[in-house]
Amino acid sequence: MSLVDFDDVHLSFAGVNAIAGVSFTVAPGELFAIIGPNGAGKTSIFNVLSGAYRPQRGRVTFGGLDITGRPPHRIAAAGLARTFQNVELFGNLTLLDNLMLGRHTHLRYGTLAAVAWLGRARREEVAARASVEEIVDFLDLAPYRRIPVGLLPYGVQKRIELGRALAMQPKLLLLDEPVAGMNLEETADMARYILDIREELGLAIILVEHDMGLVMDLADRVMVLNFGVPITTGPPAHVQGHPEVVRAYLGEAAAV
Ligand SMILES: Nc1ncnc2c1ncn2[C@@H]1O[C@H](COP(=O)(O)OP(=O)(O)OP(=O)(O)O)[C@@H](O)[C@H]1O
């Protein structure tokens, strides 16, 4: 069974079609990439998946659950986590605090228990700390543990954002331009972490990215969008050779 089933989704803003009949599925553990020129509708798909936008038509199921139009916190609790195009961390908090905030979707104790620091609250907090420490190791973030994240280099902040998404223990990660603004070394590092997440943690990932080299290296399948409509979907080799894709989008990259 598919983990994600995005079925004939339509979304428009005051007559502008952001998504005009998009369908795709993502299998558990798959790395599915979405590419397309600026304004093609990639971020809108993420916003529909995560519950920020409600589509006018179509249905989205996640893990067999109909999540169409559900509020973002419900969808997050069902196991969907995302990172953003621009870093959205709490700059004056430390790495550990930022990751603990990500983990908070999983803490189930009530306010009273937390105030009284009762058994369950304490046990959950200890488990949360342990799982956050695993993420710190996994992403090689130990040197930055106690520094306010706003003071850290951009590439490290993007990695922390990835860590915060992992702290939610998701089944599906939405990565929105994870290497935008990074230098070559930072990009290669991020590519390795994305592969590790997939191979060691077995998470499904939907990747939106303009870096074609990264997409073609990492993705199992790629969907190409143009003006809110998919042109084609398939393995990287299929997409790269598709004449309409070359014309609509890969023209410059293909010439590199
Ligand atoms: N909140 C909004 N209000 C009005 N129009 C919007 C809104 N969000 C997106 N759009 C429009 O929907 C279309 C698709 O935008 P979207 O941001 O999804 O594209 P994108 O492929 O992610 O682009 P980019 O690569 O530049 O991030 C664009 O025409 C955009 O202007």
CSV table of C-alpha atoms and ligand atoms in Angstrom, one decimal:
chain,number,residue,atom,x,y,z
A,1,MET,CA,0.0,0.0,0.0
A,2,SER,CA,1.2,3.5,-0.7
A,3,LEU,CA,2.2,5.7,2.2
A,4,VAL,CA,0.9,8.8,0.4
A,5,ASP,CA,-1.8,9.0,-2.2
A,6,PHE,CA,-2.3,12.5,-3.6
A,7,ASP,CA,-5.3,12.1,-5.8
A,8,ASP,CA,-6.4,14.7,-8.5
A,9,VAL,CA,-5.7,17.7,-6.2
A,10,HIS,CA,-6.7,21.2,-7.3
A,11,LEU,CA,-5.7,24.4,-5.5
A,12,SER,CA,-6.2,27.9,-6.8
A,13,PHE,CA,-5.8,31.4,-5.3
A,14,ALA,CA,-8.2,34.0,-6.7
A,15,GLY,CA,-8.4,32.4,-10.1
A,16,VAL,CA,-4.6,31.5,-10.2
A,17,ASN,CA,-4.2,27.7,-10.5
A,18,ALA,CA,-1.3,26.7,-8.2
A,19,ILE,CA,-2.1,23.0,-8.6
A,20,ALA,CA,-4.3,22.0,-11.4
A,21,GLY,CA,-5.1,18.2,-11.1
A,22,VAL,CA,-2.0,16.6,-9.6
A,23,SER,CA,-1.9,12.9,-8.7
A,24,PHE,CA,1.0,10.9,-7.4
A,25,THR,CA,1.8,8.2,-4.8
A,26,VAL,CA,4.8,7.6,-2.6
A,27,ALA,CA,5.7,4.2,-1.3
A,28,PRO,CA,7.0,3.6,2.2
A,29,GLY,CA,10.8,4.2,2.2
A,30,GLU,CA,10.7,5.9,-1.2
A,31,LEU,CA,12.6,9.1,-2.1
A,32,PHE,CA,10.3,11.0,-4.4
A,33,ALA,CA,11.4,14.3,-5.9
A,34,ILE,CA,9.3,17.1,-7.3
A,35,ILE,CA,10.9,19.5,-9.7
A,36,GLY,CA,9.7,22.3,-11.9
A,37,PRO,CA,10.4,26.0,-12.6
A,38,ASN,CA,9.6,28.8,-10.1
A,39,GLY,CA,5.9,29.0,-9.5
A,40,ALA,CA,5.2,25.5,-10.8
A,41,GLY,CA,3.3,24.6,-7.6
A,42,LYS,CA,5.9,22.6,-5.7
A,43,THR,CA,5.6,24.4,-2.4
A,44,SER,CA,1.8,24.4,-2.8
A,45,ILE,CA,1.9,20.6,-2.9
A,46,PHE,CA,3.8,20.7,0.4
A,47,ASN,CA,1.3,23.1,1.9
A,48,VAL,CA,-1.6,20.8,1.0
A,49,LEU,CA,0.2,17.7,2.3
A,50,SER,CA,1.1,19.4,5.6
A,51,GLY,CA,-2.4,20.9,6.1
A,52,ALA,CA,-1.4,24.6,5.6
A,53,TYR,CA,-3.7,24.8,2.5
A,54,ARG,CA,-7.0,23.1,1.9
A,55,PRO,CA,-7.5,22.1,-1.7
A,56,GLN,CA,-10.7,22.9,-3.5
A,57,ARG,CA,-10.8,19.4,-5.1
A,58,GLY,CA,-9.1,16.1,-4.7
A,59,ARG,CA,-8.1,13.8,-1.8
A,60,VAL,CA,-4.9,13.2,0.1
A,61,THR,CA,-4.4,10.1,2.1
A,62,PHE,CA,-1.4,9.4,4.4
A,63,GLY,CA,-0.9,6.0,5.9
A,64,GLY,CA,-4.4,5.0,4.8
A,65,LEU,CA,-5.9,8.1,6.7
A,66,ASP,CA,-7.8,10.7,4.8
A,67,ILE,CA,-5.9,13.9,5.7
A,68,THR,CA,-7.5,16.3,3.2
A,69,GLY,CA,-8.1,19.6,4.9
A,70,ARG,CA,-7.1,18.4,8.3
A,71,PRO,CA,-5.3,20.9,10.6
A,72,PRO,CA,-1.4,20.8,10.5
A,73,HIS,CA,-0.9,19.6,14.1
A,74,ARG,CA,-3.1,16.5,13.4
A,75,ILE,CA,-1.2,15.7,10.2
A,76,ALA,CA,2.2,16.2,12.1
A,77,ALA,CA,1.0,13.9,14.8
A,78,ALA,CA,0.1,11.3,12.2
A,79,GLY,CA,3.8,11.3,11.2
A,80,LEU,CA,4.5,14.0,8.7
A,81,ALA,CA,7.4,16.4,9.3
A,82,ARG,CA,8.7,19.1,7.0
A,83,THR,CA,11.7,21.5,6.7
A,84,PHE,CA,11.3,24.9,5.1
A,85,GLN,CA,13.0,26.8,2.2
A,86,ASN,CA,14.2,29.4,4.7
A,87,VAL,CA,15.6,28.2,8.0
A,88,GLU,CA,12.8,28.5,10.6
A,89,LEU,CA,14.5,27.8,14.0
A,90,PHE,CA,14.4,29.6,17.3
A,91,GLY,CA,17.6,31.5,16.8
A,92,ASN,CA,18.2,32.4,20.5
A,93,LEU,CA,17.6,28.8,21.7
A,94,THR,CA,20.3,26.1,21.7
A,95,LEU,CA,20.4,23.1,19.4
A,96,LEU,CA,19.1,20.8,22.2
A,97,ASP,CA,16.1,23.1,22.9
A,98,ASN,CA,15.2,23.4,19.2
A,99,LEU,CA,15.3,19.6,18.9
A,100,MET,CA,13.2,19.1,22.1
A,101,LEU,CA,10.6,21.4,20.6
A,102,GLY,CA,10.4,19.2,17.6
A,103,ARG,CA,10.1,16.2,19.9
A,104,HIS,CA,7.2,17.8,21.8
A,105,THR,CA,4.5,16.5,19.4
A,106,HIS,CA,5.2,13.1,21.1
A,107,LEU,CA,5.1,14.2,24.8
A,108,ARG,CA,1.7,13.0,26.0
A,109,TYR,CA,1.7,14.1,29.6
A,110,GLY,CA,-0.7,16.9,30.8
A,111,THR,CA,0.2,20.2,32.2
A,112,LEU,CA,-0.5,19.1,35.8
A,113,ALA,CA,1.7,16.1,35.5
A,114,ALA,CA,4.5,18.3,34.0
A,115,VAL,CA,4.1,20.9,36.8
A,116,ALA,CA,4.3,18.2,39.5
A,117,TRP,CA,7.0,16.4,37.6
A,118,LEU,CA,5.2,13.1,38.1
A,119,GLY,CA,6.4,9.7,37.0
A,120,ARG,CA,5.1,9.6,33.4
A,121,ALA,CA,6.1,13.2,32.6
A,122,ARG,CA,9.6,12.4,33.9
A,123,ARG,CA,9.9,9.1,32.0
A,124,GLU,CA,8.7,10.8,28.8
A,125,GLU,CA,11.1,13.7,29.2
A,126,VAL,CA,14.1,11.3,29.8
A,127,ALA,CA,13.1,9.2,26.7
A,128,ALA,CA,12.8,12.5,24.6
A,129,ARG,CA,16.3,13.6,25.7
A,130,ALA,CA,17.7,10.2,24.8
A,131,SER,CA,16.1,10.3,21.3
A,132,VAL,CA,17.3,13.9,20.8
A,133,GLU,CA,20.9,12.8,21.7
A,134,GLU,CA,20.7,10.1,19.0
A,135,ILE,CA,19.8,12.7,16.4
A,136,VAL,CA,22.7,14.9,17.5
A,137,ASP,CA,25.0,12.0,16.9
A,138,PHE,CA,23.4,10.9,13.7
A,139,LEU,CA,23.7,14.4,12.2
A,140,ASP,CA,27.2,15.0,13.7
A,141,LEU,CA,25.9,18.0,15.6
A,142,ALA,CA,27.6,17.4,19.0
A,143,PRO,CA,30.0,20.4,18.7
A,144,TYR,CA,27.1,22.8,18.5
A,145,ARG,CA,25.1,21.4,21.3
A,146,ARG,CA,24.9,24.5,23.6
A,147,ILE,CA,25.3,27.4,21.2
A,148,PRO,CA,22.3,29.6,20.3
A,149,VAL,CA,21.5,28.3,16.8
A,150,GLY,CA,21.2,31.8,15.4
A,151,LEU,CA,25.0,32.1,15.8
A,152,LEU,CA,25.8,29.0,13.8
A,153,PRO,CA,26.8,28.8,10.1
A,154,TYR,CA,23.9,28.5,7.7
A,155,GLY,CA,24.7,25.0,6.6
A,156,VAL,CA,24.7,23.8,10.2
A,157,GLN,CA,21.3,25.6,10.8
A,158,LYS,CA,19.8,23.7,7.8
A,159,ARG,CA,21.1,20.4,9.4
A,160,ILE,CA,19.5,21.4,12.7
A,161,GLU,CA,16.2,22.0,11.0
A,162,LEU,CA,16.5,18.5,9.5
A,163,GLY,CA,17.2,17.3,13.1
A,164,ARG,CA,14.1,19.0,14.4
A,165,ALA,CA,12.0,17.3,11.8
A,166,LEU,CA,13.6,13.9,12.7
A,167,ALA,CA,12.8,14.6,16.4
A,168,MET,CA,9.2,14.3,15.5
A,169,GLN,CA,9.9,10.6,14.6
A,170,PRO,CA,8.0,11.0,11.3
A,171,LYS,CA,7.1,8.3,8.7
A,172,LEU,CA,7.4,10.9,6.0
A,173,LEU,CA,9.8,13.9,5.6
A,174,LEU,CA,9.1,16.8,3.3
A,175,LEU,CA,12.3,18.5,2.4
A,176,ASP,CA,11.8,22.0,0.8
A,177,GLU,CA,15.1,23.0,-1.0
A,178,PRO,CA,17.4,21.5,1.7
A,179,VAL,CA,20.6,22.6,-0.1
A,180,ALA,CA,19.4,26.1,-1.3
A,181,GLY,CA,22.2,28.6,-0.6
A,182,MET,CA,24.7,26.0,0.4
A,183,ASN,CA,28.3,25.7,-0.9
A,184,LEU,CA,29.5,22.5,-2.6
A,185,GLU,CA,30.9,21.0,0.6
A,186,GLU,CA,27.7,21.7,2.6
A,187,THR,CA,25.6,20.3,-0.3
A,188,ALA,CA,27.6,17.0,-0.4
A,189,ASP,CA,27.2,16.7,3.4
A,190,MET,CA,23.5,17.3,3.2
A,191,ALA,CA,23.2,14.7,0.4
A,192,ARG,CA,24.9,12.1,2.6
A,193,TYR,CA,22.6,12.8,5.5
A,194,ILE,CA,19.6,12.5,3.3
A,195,LEU,CA,20.8,9.1,2.1
A,196,ASP,CA,21.6,8.0,5.7
A,197,ILE,CA,18.1,9.0,6.8
A,198,ARG,CA,16.6,6.9,4.1
A,199,GLU,CA,18.9,3.9,4.4
A,200,GLU,CA,19.3,3.7,8.2
A,201,LEU,CA,16.0,5.1,9.4
A,202,GLY,CA,14.0,3.8,6.4
A,203,LEU,CA,11.9,7.0,6.1
A,204,ALA,CA,10.0,8.0,3.0
A,205,ILE,CA,11.1,11.5,1.7
A,206,ILE,CA,9.5,13.9,-0.7
A,207,LEU,CA,12.2,16.3,-1.9
A,208,VAL,CA,11.6,19.6,-3.6
A,209,GLU,CA,14.9,20.9,-4.9
A,210,HIS,CA,16.4,23.1,-7.8
A,211,ASP,CA,19.8,21.4,-7.6
A,212,MET,CA,19.3,18.9,-10.5
A,213,GLY,CA,22.5,17.0,-9.7
A,214,LEU,CA,21.3,16.2,-6.2
A,215,VAL,CA,17.8,15.2,-7.4
A,216,MET,CA,19.0,12.9,-10.1
A,217,ASP,CA,21.5,11.3,-7.7
A,218,LEU,CA,19.1,10.7,-4.8
A,219,ALA,CA,15.6,10.2,-6.1
A,220,ASP,CA,13.9,6.9,-6.9
A,221,ARG,CA,11.3,8.7,-8.9
A,222,VAL,CA,10.9,12.3,-10.0
A,223,MET,CA,7.7,14.2,-10.9
A,224,VAL,CA,8.1,17.2,-13.1
A,225,LEU,CA,5.6,20.0,-12.8
A,226,ASN,CA,4.9,23.0,-15.0
A,227,PHE,CA,2.2,25.5,-14.3
A,228,GLY,CA,0.6,23.3,-11.6
A,229,VAL,CA,0.4,20.2,-13.9
A,230,PRO,CA,2.7,17.2,-14.0
A,231,ILE,CA,4.5,16.7,-17.3
A,232,THR,CA,5.9,13.3,-16.4
A,233,THR,CA,6.8,11.1,-13.5
A,234,GLY,CA,9.4,8.3,-13.5
A,235,PRO,CA,13.0,7.3,-12.6
A,236,PRO,CA,15.6,10.0,-13.1
A,237,ALA,CA,16.9,8.5,-16.4
A,238,HIS,CA,13.4,8.6,-17.8
A,239,VAL,CA,12.8,12.2,-16.7
A,240,GLN,CA,16.1,13.5,-18.0
A,241,GLY,CA,15.5,12.2,-21.4
A,242,HIS,CA,11.9,13.3,-21.7
A,243,PRO,CA,11.7,15.9,-24.5
A,244,GLU,CA,9.0,18.1,-22.9
A,245,VAL,CA,11.0,18.2,-19.7
A,246,VAL,CA,14.2,19.2,-21.4
A,247,ARG,CA,12.2,22.0,-23.2
A,248,ALA,CA,10.3,23.1,-20.1
A,249,TYR,CA,12.8,22.9,-17.4
A,250,LEU,CA,16.1,21.1,-17.8
A,251,GLY,CA,17.3,23.1,-20.8
A,252,GLU,CA,19.9,25.0,-18.8
A,253,ALA,CA,20.9,22.2,-16.5
A,254,ALA,CA,21.1,19.7,-19.4
A,255,ALA,CA,23.6,22.0,-21.1
A,256,VAL,CA,25.9,22.0,-18.1
B,1,LIG,N1,-0.7,32.1,-0.7
B,1,LIG,C1,-0.8,32.4,-2.0
B,1,LIG,N2,-1.6,33.3,-2.5
B,1,LIG,C2,-1.6,33.6,-3.8
B,1,LIG,N3,-1.0,32.9,-4.7
B,1,LIG,C3,-0.2,31.9,-4.3
B,1,LIG,C4,0.0,31.6,-2.9
B,1,LIG,N4,0.8,30.5,-2.8
B,1,LIG,C5,1.2,30.2,-4.1
B,1,LIG,N5,0.6,31.0,-5.0
B,1,LIG,C6,0.8,31.0,-6.4
B,1,LIG,O1,0.7,29.6,-6.8
B,1,LIG,C7,1.6,29.3,-7.9
B,1,LIG,C8,2.5,28.2,-7.4
B,1,LIG,O2,3.4,28.7,-6.3
B,1,LIG,P1,4.4,27.7,-5.5
B,1,LIG,O3,5.0,28.6,-4.5
B,1,LIG,O4,3.6,26.5,-5.1
B,1,LIG,O5,5.4,27.4,-6.6
B,1,LIG,P2,6.9,26.7,-6.5
B,1,LIG,O6,7.0,25.7,-7.6
B,1,LIG,O7,7.1,26.2,-5.1
B,1,LIG,O8,7.9,27.9,-6.8
B,1,LIG,P3,9.4,28.2,-6.2
B,1,LIG,O9,10.3,27.2,-6.9
B,1,LIG,O10,9.6,29.6,-6.7
B,1,LIG,O11,9.4,28.0,-4.7
B,1,LIG,C9,2.4,30.6,-8.1
B,1,LIG,O12,1.7,31.2,-9.2
B,1,LIG,C10,2.2,31.4,-6.9
B,1,LIG,O13,2.2,32.8,-7.1
